[in-house]
Amino acid sequence: MTESTRGTAAAAGQDLGVANDVRARRDHRDTVLLPIGYGDAERVETLANTAAEVAGMMETTVRVLHVFTEDRYAAVRDRLNYHQDERPDPDDLVGRVAPVRDVVGRLEEPLRAWGTTMDVDARVGDDVAGEIVAAADAVDAKRVLVGGRRRTPTGKVVFGSTAQRVALNAPCPVTFGRDD
């Protein structure tokens, strides 16, 4: 793990099978934001363990966040047979995202052991990094944990890096976990 020193969805958690004693109740606890995307499927265990440990030591809640791009949101909405004109709440769809379900499932036990909680949130926007930063700001996150994959410098320039943009713009420290 490396760190940058730069500085709604309780029902969705219920849909994901999060136990009541693990789900946050929007209390006074500080928040560690854990954005999860489709690319995090291979990092689920590492991200869940890191989030539980960090949140436990900081005595915070974990907010699992998924940002749907407009295209992904439309694809999930269509797959679930919503009418094209309907715009279901993204919190109602987030339980259909496999990496989110996996992280939530893997977080329950370690969070219970640390005596902390979680909730799940979803947003829609094509600027994924911007949505993550906005969510961190909205919940006054004390830390953001982001996953990433190893890329060449050329790959970063050509394709950009959501994790890098979050690290540079987040209103709190960012911990980065990458594939080895």
PDB file of C-alpha atoms in Angstrom:
ATOM      1  CA  MET A   1       0.000   0.000   0.000  1.00  0.00           C
ATOM      2  CA  THR A   2       1.179   3.523  -0.738  1.00  0.00           C
ATOM      3  CA  GLU A   3      -0.341   6.718   0.469  1.00  0.00           C
ATOM      4  CA  SER A   4      -0.857  10.198  -0.851  1.00  0.00           C
ATOM      5  CA  THR A   5      -0.796  12.670   2.014  1.00  0.00           C
ATOM      6  CA  ARG A   6      -2.866  15.097   0.028  1.00  0.00           C
ATOM      7  CA  GLY A   7      -5.348  15.843   1.530  1.00  0.00           C
ATOM      8  CA  THR A   8     -28.036   6.998   1.160  1.00  0.00           C
ATOM      9  CA  ALA A   9     -27.633   3.695   0.813  1.00  0.00           C
ATOM     10  CA  ALA A  10     -28.599   1.758   3.921  1.00  0.00           C
ATOM     11  CA  ALA A  11     -31.317   0.114   1.861  1.00  0.00           C
ATOM     12  CA  ALA A  12     -28.743  -0.918  -0.744  1.00  0.00           C
ATOM     13  CA  GLY A  13     -26.721  -2.530   2.021  1.00  0.00           C
ATOM     14  CA  GLN A  14     -29.819  -4.405   3.061  1.00  0.00           C
ATOM     15  CA  ASP A  15     -30.322  -5.568  -0.538  1.00  0.00           C
ATOM     16  CA  LEU A  16     -26.762  -6.888  -0.483  1.00  0.00           C
ATOM     17  CA  GLY A  17     -27.463  -8.923   2.622  1.00  0.00           C
ATOM     18  CA  VAL A  18     -25.471  -6.736   4.998  1.00  0.00           C
ATOM     19  CA  ALA A  19     -26.338  -7.669   8.556  1.00  0.00           C
ATOM     20  CA  ASN A  20     -28.044  -4.958  10.605  1.00  0.00           C
ATOM     21  CA  ASP A  21     -25.241  -4.855  13.169  1.00  0.00           C
ATOM     22  CA  VAL A  22     -22.687  -4.178  10.418  1.00  0.00           C
ATOM     23  CA  ARG A  23     -24.619  -1.575   8.435  1.00  0.00           C
ATOM     24  CA  ALA A  24     -23.923   2.036   9.328  1.00  0.00           C
ATOM     25  CA  ARG A  25     -26.783   4.002  10.750  1.00  0.00           C
ATOM     26  CA  ARG A  26     -25.567   7.423   9.625  1.00  0.00           C
ATOM     27  CA  ASP A  27     -24.317   8.085  13.131  1.00  0.00           C
ATOM     28  CA  HIS A  28     -21.449  10.294  14.263  1.00  0.00           C
ATOM     29  CA  ARG A  29     -18.715   7.956  13.034  1.00  0.00           C
ATOM     30  CA  ASP A  30     -16.132   9.172  10.556  1.00  0.00           C
ATOM     31  CA  THR A  31     -15.970   7.538   7.133  1.00  0.00           C
ATOM     32  CA  VAL A  32     -13.394   5.647   5.089  1.00  0.00           C
ATOM     33  CA  LEU A  33     -14.509   5.646   1.447  1.00  0.00           C
ATOM     34  CA  LEU A  34     -13.890   2.461  -0.548  1.00  0.00           C
ATOM     35  CA  PRO A  35     -14.692   2.947  -4.248  1.00  0.00           C
ATOM     36  CA  ILE A  36     -15.207  -0.378  -6.039  1.00  0.00           C
ATOM     37  CA  GLY A  37     -15.380  -0.803  -9.806  1.00  0.00           C
ATOM     38  CA  TYR A  38     -15.612  -3.677 -12.236  1.00  0.00           C
ATOM     39  CA  GLY A  39     -11.816  -3.674 -12.528  1.00  0.00           C
ATOM     40  CA  ASP A  40     -11.501  -4.464  -8.823  1.00  0.00           C
ATOM     41  CA  ALA A  41     -12.825  -8.029  -9.140  1.00  0.00           C
ATOM     42  CA  GLU A  42      -9.305  -9.454  -8.743  1.00  0.00           C
ATOM     43  CA  ARG A  43      -8.530  -7.247  -5.715  1.00  0.00           C
ATOM     44  CA  VAL A  44     -11.677  -7.844  -3.663  1.00  0.00           C
ATOM     45  CA  GLU A  45     -10.016  -9.709  -0.800  1.00  0.00           C
ATOM     46  CA  THR A  46      -7.091  -7.279  -0.509  1.00  0.00           C
ATOM     47  CA  LEU A  47      -9.343  -4.214  -0.632  1.00  0.00           C
ATOM     48  CA  ALA A  48     -11.819  -5.659   1.878  1.00  0.00           C
ATOM     49  CA  ASN A  49      -9.093  -6.649   4.337  1.00  0.00           C
ATOM     50  CA  THR A  50      -7.351  -3.286   4.024  1.00  0.00           C
ATOM     51  CA  ALA A  51     -10.619  -1.376   4.426  1.00  0.00           C
ATOM     52  CA  ALA A  52     -11.590  -3.357   7.520  1.00  0.00           C
ATOM     53  CA  GLU A  53      -8.188  -2.864   9.124  1.00  0.00           C
ATOM     54  CA  VAL A  54      -7.979   0.864   8.347  1.00  0.00           C
ATOM     55  CA  ALA A  55     -11.575   1.518   9.429  1.00  0.00           C
ATOM     56  CA  GLY A  56     -11.099  -0.545  12.572  1.00  0.00           C
ATOM     57  CA  MET A  57      -7.923   1.243  13.612  1.00  0.00           C
ATOM     58  CA  MET A  58      -9.432   4.653  12.800  1.00  0.00           C
ATOM     59  CA  GLU A  59     -12.752   3.693  14.445  1.00  0.00           C
ATOM     60  CA  THR A  60     -14.659   4.746  11.339  1.00  0.00           C
ATOM     61  CA  THR A  61     -17.351   3.281   9.149  1.00  0.00           C
ATOM     62  CA  VAL A  62     -16.600   1.995   5.641  1.00  0.00           C
ATOM     63  CA  ARG A  63     -18.661   3.410   2.810  1.00  0.00           C
ATOM     64  CA  VAL A  64     -18.455   1.156  -0.229  1.00  0.00           C
ATOM     65  CA  LEU A  65     -19.004   3.301  -3.338  1.00  0.00           C
ATOM     66  CA  HIS A  66     -19.668   2.266  -6.915  1.00  0.00           C
ATOM     67  CA  VAL A  67     -19.780   4.828  -9.720  1.00  0.00           C
ATOM     68  CA  PHE A  68     -21.770   3.733 -12.758  1.00  0.00           C
ATOM     69  CA  THR A  69     -20.805   5.372 -16.040  1.00  0.00           C
ATOM     70  CA  GLU A  70     -23.904   6.406 -17.973  1.00  0.00           C
ATOM     71  CA  ASP A  71     -23.410   3.457 -20.360  1.00  0.00           C
ATOM     72  CA  ARG A  72     -22.987   0.891 -17.565  1.00  0.00           C
ATOM     73  CA  TYR A  73     -25.978   2.320 -15.710  1.00  0.00           C
ATOM     74  CA  ALA A  74     -28.110   2.003 -18.865  1.00  0.00           C
ATOM     75  CA  ALA A  75     -26.868  -1.559 -19.469  1.00  0.00           C
ATOM     76  CA  VAL A  76     -27.721  -2.664 -15.922  1.00  0.00           C
ATOM     77  CA  ARG A  77     -31.087  -0.875 -16.076  1.00  0.00           C
ATOM     78  CA  ASP A  78     -31.888  -2.613 -19.376  1.00  0.00           C
ATOM     79  CA  ARG A  79     -30.700  -6.021 -18.136  1.00  0.00           C
ATOM     80  CA  LEU A  80     -33.089  -5.677 -15.181  1.00  0.00           C
ATOM     81  CA  ASN A  81     -35.969  -4.903 -17.577  1.00  0.00           C
ATOM     82  CA  TYR A  82     -36.573  -1.325 -16.501  1.00  0.00           C
ATOM     83  CA  HIS A  83     -38.274   0.783 -19.153  1.00  0.00           C
ATOM     84  CA  GLN A  84     -35.855   3.009 -21.082  1.00  0.00           C
ATOM     85  CA  ASP A  85     -37.551   6.125 -19.721  1.00  0.00           C
ATOM     86  CA  GLU A  86     -37.230   4.956 -16.106  1.00  0.00           C
ATOM     87  CA  ARG A  87     -34.274   6.185 -14.094  1.00  0.00           C
ATOM     88  CA  PRO A  88     -34.071   3.860 -11.065  1.00  0.00           C
ATOM     89  CA  ASP A  89     -32.033   4.990  -8.093  1.00  0.00           C
ATOM     90  CA  PRO A  90     -28.453   3.751  -8.588  1.00  0.00           C
ATOM     91  CA  ASP A  91     -28.535   2.531  -4.976  1.00  0.00           C
ATOM     92  CA  ASP A  92     -31.211   0.054  -6.101  1.00  0.00           C
ATOM     93  CA  LEU A  93     -28.927  -1.294  -8.857  1.00  0.00           C
ATOM     94  CA  VAL A  94     -25.585  -1.452  -7.058  1.00  0.00           C
ATOM     95  CA  GLY A  95     -26.320  -4.875  -5.597  1.00  0.00           C
ATOM     96  CA  ARG A  96     -26.081  -6.271  -9.135  1.00  0.00           C
ATOM     97  CA  VAL A  97     -22.398  -5.294  -9.432  1.00  0.00           C
ATOM     98  CA  ALA A  98     -20.400  -8.453  -8.656  1.00  0.00           C
ATOM     99  CA  PRO A  99     -17.279  -6.799  -7.168  1.00  0.00           C
ATOM    100  CA  VAL A 100     -19.484  -4.693  -4.859  1.00  0.00           C
ATOM    101  CA  ARG A 101     -21.376  -7.797  -3.674  1.00  0.00           C
ATOM    102  CA  ASP A 102     -18.069  -9.594  -3.129  1.00  0.00           C
ATOM    103  CA  VAL A 103     -16.494  -6.752  -1.133  1.00  0.00           C
ATOM    104  CA  VAL A 104     -19.600  -6.345   1.017  1.00  0.00           C
ATOM    105  CA  GLY A 105     -19.632 -10.072   1.717  1.00  0.00           C
ATOM    106  CA  ARG A 106     -15.949 -10.117   2.632  1.00  0.00           C
ATOM    107  CA  LEU A 107     -16.214  -7.005   4.810  1.00  0.00           C
ATOM    108  CA  GLU A 108     -18.935  -8.240   7.169  1.00  0.00           C
ATOM    109  CA  GLU A 109     -16.822 -10.559   9.326  1.00  0.00           C
ATOM    110  CA  PRO A 110     -13.695  -8.366   9.685  1.00  0.00           C
ATOM    111  CA  LEU A 111     -15.779  -5.241  10.362  1.00  0.00           C
ATOM    112  CA  ARG A 112     -17.713  -7.080  13.045  1.00  0.00           C
ATOM    113  CA  ALA A 113     -14.383  -8.198  14.570  1.00  0.00           C
ATOM    114  CA  TRP A 114     -13.154  -4.581  14.582  1.00  0.00           C
ATOM    115  CA  GLY A 115     -16.496  -3.361  15.958  1.00  0.00           C
ATOM    116  CA  THR A 116     -17.202  -1.059  13.045  1.00  0.00           C
ATOM    117  CA  THR A 117     -19.856  -0.711  10.340  1.00  0.00           C
ATOM    118  CA  MET A 118     -20.399  -0.225   6.610  1.00  0.00           C
ATOM    119  CA  ASP A 119     -22.874   1.182   4.168  1.00  0.00           C
ATOM    120  CA  VAL A 120     -23.144   1.116   0.379  1.00  0.00           C
ATOM    121  CA  ASP A 121     -23.607   4.030  -1.984  1.00  0.00           C
ATOM    122  CA  ALA A 122     -23.845   4.403  -5.759  1.00  0.00           C
ATOM    123  CA  ARG A 123     -23.539   7.317  -8.147  1.00  0.00           C
ATOM    124  CA  VAL A 124     -23.871   7.801 -11.888  1.00  0.00           C
ATOM    125  CA  GLY A 125     -21.393   9.886 -13.873  1.00  0.00           C
ATOM    126  CA  ASP A 126     -18.878   9.546 -16.660  1.00  0.00           C
ATOM    127  CA  ASP A 127     -16.168  11.321 -14.641  1.00  0.00           C
ATOM    128  CA  VAL A 128     -15.568   8.438 -12.238  1.00  0.00           C
ATOM    129  CA  ALA A 129     -12.673  10.121 -10.424  1.00  0.00           C
ATOM    130  CA  GLY A 130     -14.702  13.311 -10.061  1.00  0.00           C
ATOM    131  CA  GLU A 131     -17.625  11.369  -8.576  1.00  0.00           C
ATOM    132  CA  ILE A 132     -15.310   9.615  -6.100  1.00  0.00           C
ATOM    133  CA  VAL A 133     -13.806  12.941  -5.012  1.00  0.00           C
ATOM    134  CA  ALA A 134     -17.295  14.478  -4.722  1.00  0.00           C
ATOM    135  CA  ALA A 135     -18.461  11.530  -2.595  1.00  0.00           C
ATOM    136  CA  ALA A 136     -15.396  11.848  -0.345  1.00  0.00           C
ATOM    137  CA  ASP A 137     -16.155  15.526   0.076  1.00  0.00           C
ATOM    138  CA  ALA A 138     -19.881  14.943   0.679  1.00  0.00           C
ATOM    139  CA  VAL A 139     -19.285  12.472   3.523  1.00  0.00           C
ATOM    140  CA  ASP A 140     -16.247  14.327   4.875  1.00  0.00           C
ATOM    141  CA  ALA A 141     -14.215  11.133   4.399  1.00  0.00           C
ATOM    142  CA  LYS A 142     -11.155  10.759   6.591  1.00  0.00           C
ATOM    143  CA  ARG A 143      -9.476   8.503   4.014  1.00  0.00           C
ATOM    144  CA  VAL A 144     -10.110   7.076   0.550  1.00  0.00           C
ATOM    145  CA  LEU A 145      -8.862   3.582  -0.306  1.00  0.00           C
ATOM    146  CA  VAL A 146      -8.403   2.975  -4.034  1.00  0.00           C
ATOM    147  CA  GLY A 147      -7.301  -0.079  -5.951  1.00  0.00           C
ATOM    148  CA  GLY A 148      -5.396  -0.057  -9.172  1.00  0.00           C
ATOM    149  CA  ARG A 149      -3.413  -2.108 -11.564  1.00  0.00           C
ATOM    150  CA  ARG A 150       0.193  -1.791 -12.587  1.00  0.00           C
ATOM    151  CA  ARG A 151       0.508   0.238 -15.791  1.00  0.00           C
ATOM    152  CA  THR A 152       3.363   1.433 -17.880  1.00  0.00           C
ATOM    153  CA  PRO A 153       3.998   5.188 -17.922  1.00  0.00           C
ATOM    154  CA  THR A 154       2.742   5.230 -21.520  1.00  0.00           C
ATOM    155  CA  GLY A 155      -0.448   3.435 -20.482  1.00  0.00           C
ATOM    156  CA  LYS A 156      -1.068   6.047 -17.809  1.00  0.00           C
ATOM    157  CA  VAL A 157      -0.644   8.884 -20.309  1.00  0.00           C
ATOM    158  CA  VAL A 158      -2.793   7.257 -22.978  1.00  0.00           C
ATOM    159  CA  PHE A 159      -5.566   5.870 -20.777  1.00  0.00           C
ATOM    160  CA  GLY A 160      -5.337   8.120 -17.722  1.00  0.00           C
ATOM    161  CA  SER A 161      -5.619   6.909 -14.176  1.00  0.00           C
ATOM    162  CA  THR A 162      -8.719   7.230 -12.048  1.00  0.00           C
ATOM    163  CA  ALA A 163      -6.683   6.400  -8.938  1.00  0.00           C
ATOM    164  CA  GLN A 164      -4.133   9.100  -9.759  1.00  0.00           C
ATOM    165  CA  ARG A 165      -6.837  11.738 -10.275  1.00  0.00           C
ATOM    166  CA  VAL A 166      -8.464  10.749  -6.978  1.00  0.00           C
ATOM    167  CA  ALA A 167      -5.107  10.945  -5.172  1.00  0.00           C
ATOM    168  CA  LEU A 168      -4.433  14.415  -6.570  1.00  0.00           C
ATOM    169  CA  ASN A 169      -7.892  15.841  -5.897  1.00  0.00           C
ATOM    170  CA  ALA A 170      -9.314  14.094  -2.832  1.00  0.00           C
ATOM    171  CA  PRO A 171     -10.038  16.255   0.223  1.00  0.00           C
ATOM    172  CA  CYS A 172      -8.357  13.668   2.483  1.00  0.00           C
ATOM    173  CA  PRO A 173      -5.446  11.197   2.466  1.00  0.00           C
ATOM    174  CA  VAL A 174      -5.630   8.437  -0.148  1.00  0.00           C
ATOM    175  CA  THR A 175      -4.282   4.916   0.313  1.00  0.00           C
ATOM    176  CA  PHE A 176      -3.524   3.119  -2.944  1.00  0.00           C
ATOM    177  CA  GLY A 177      -3.428  -0.663  -3.225  1.00  0.00           C
ATOM    178  CA  ARG A 178      -2.224  -2.074  -6.514  1.00  0.00           C
ATOM    179  CA  ASP A 179      -1.791  -5.433  -8.137  1.00  0.00           C
ATOM    180  CA  ASP A 180       1.691  -6.870  -7.782  1.00  0.00           C
TER     181      ASP A 180
END
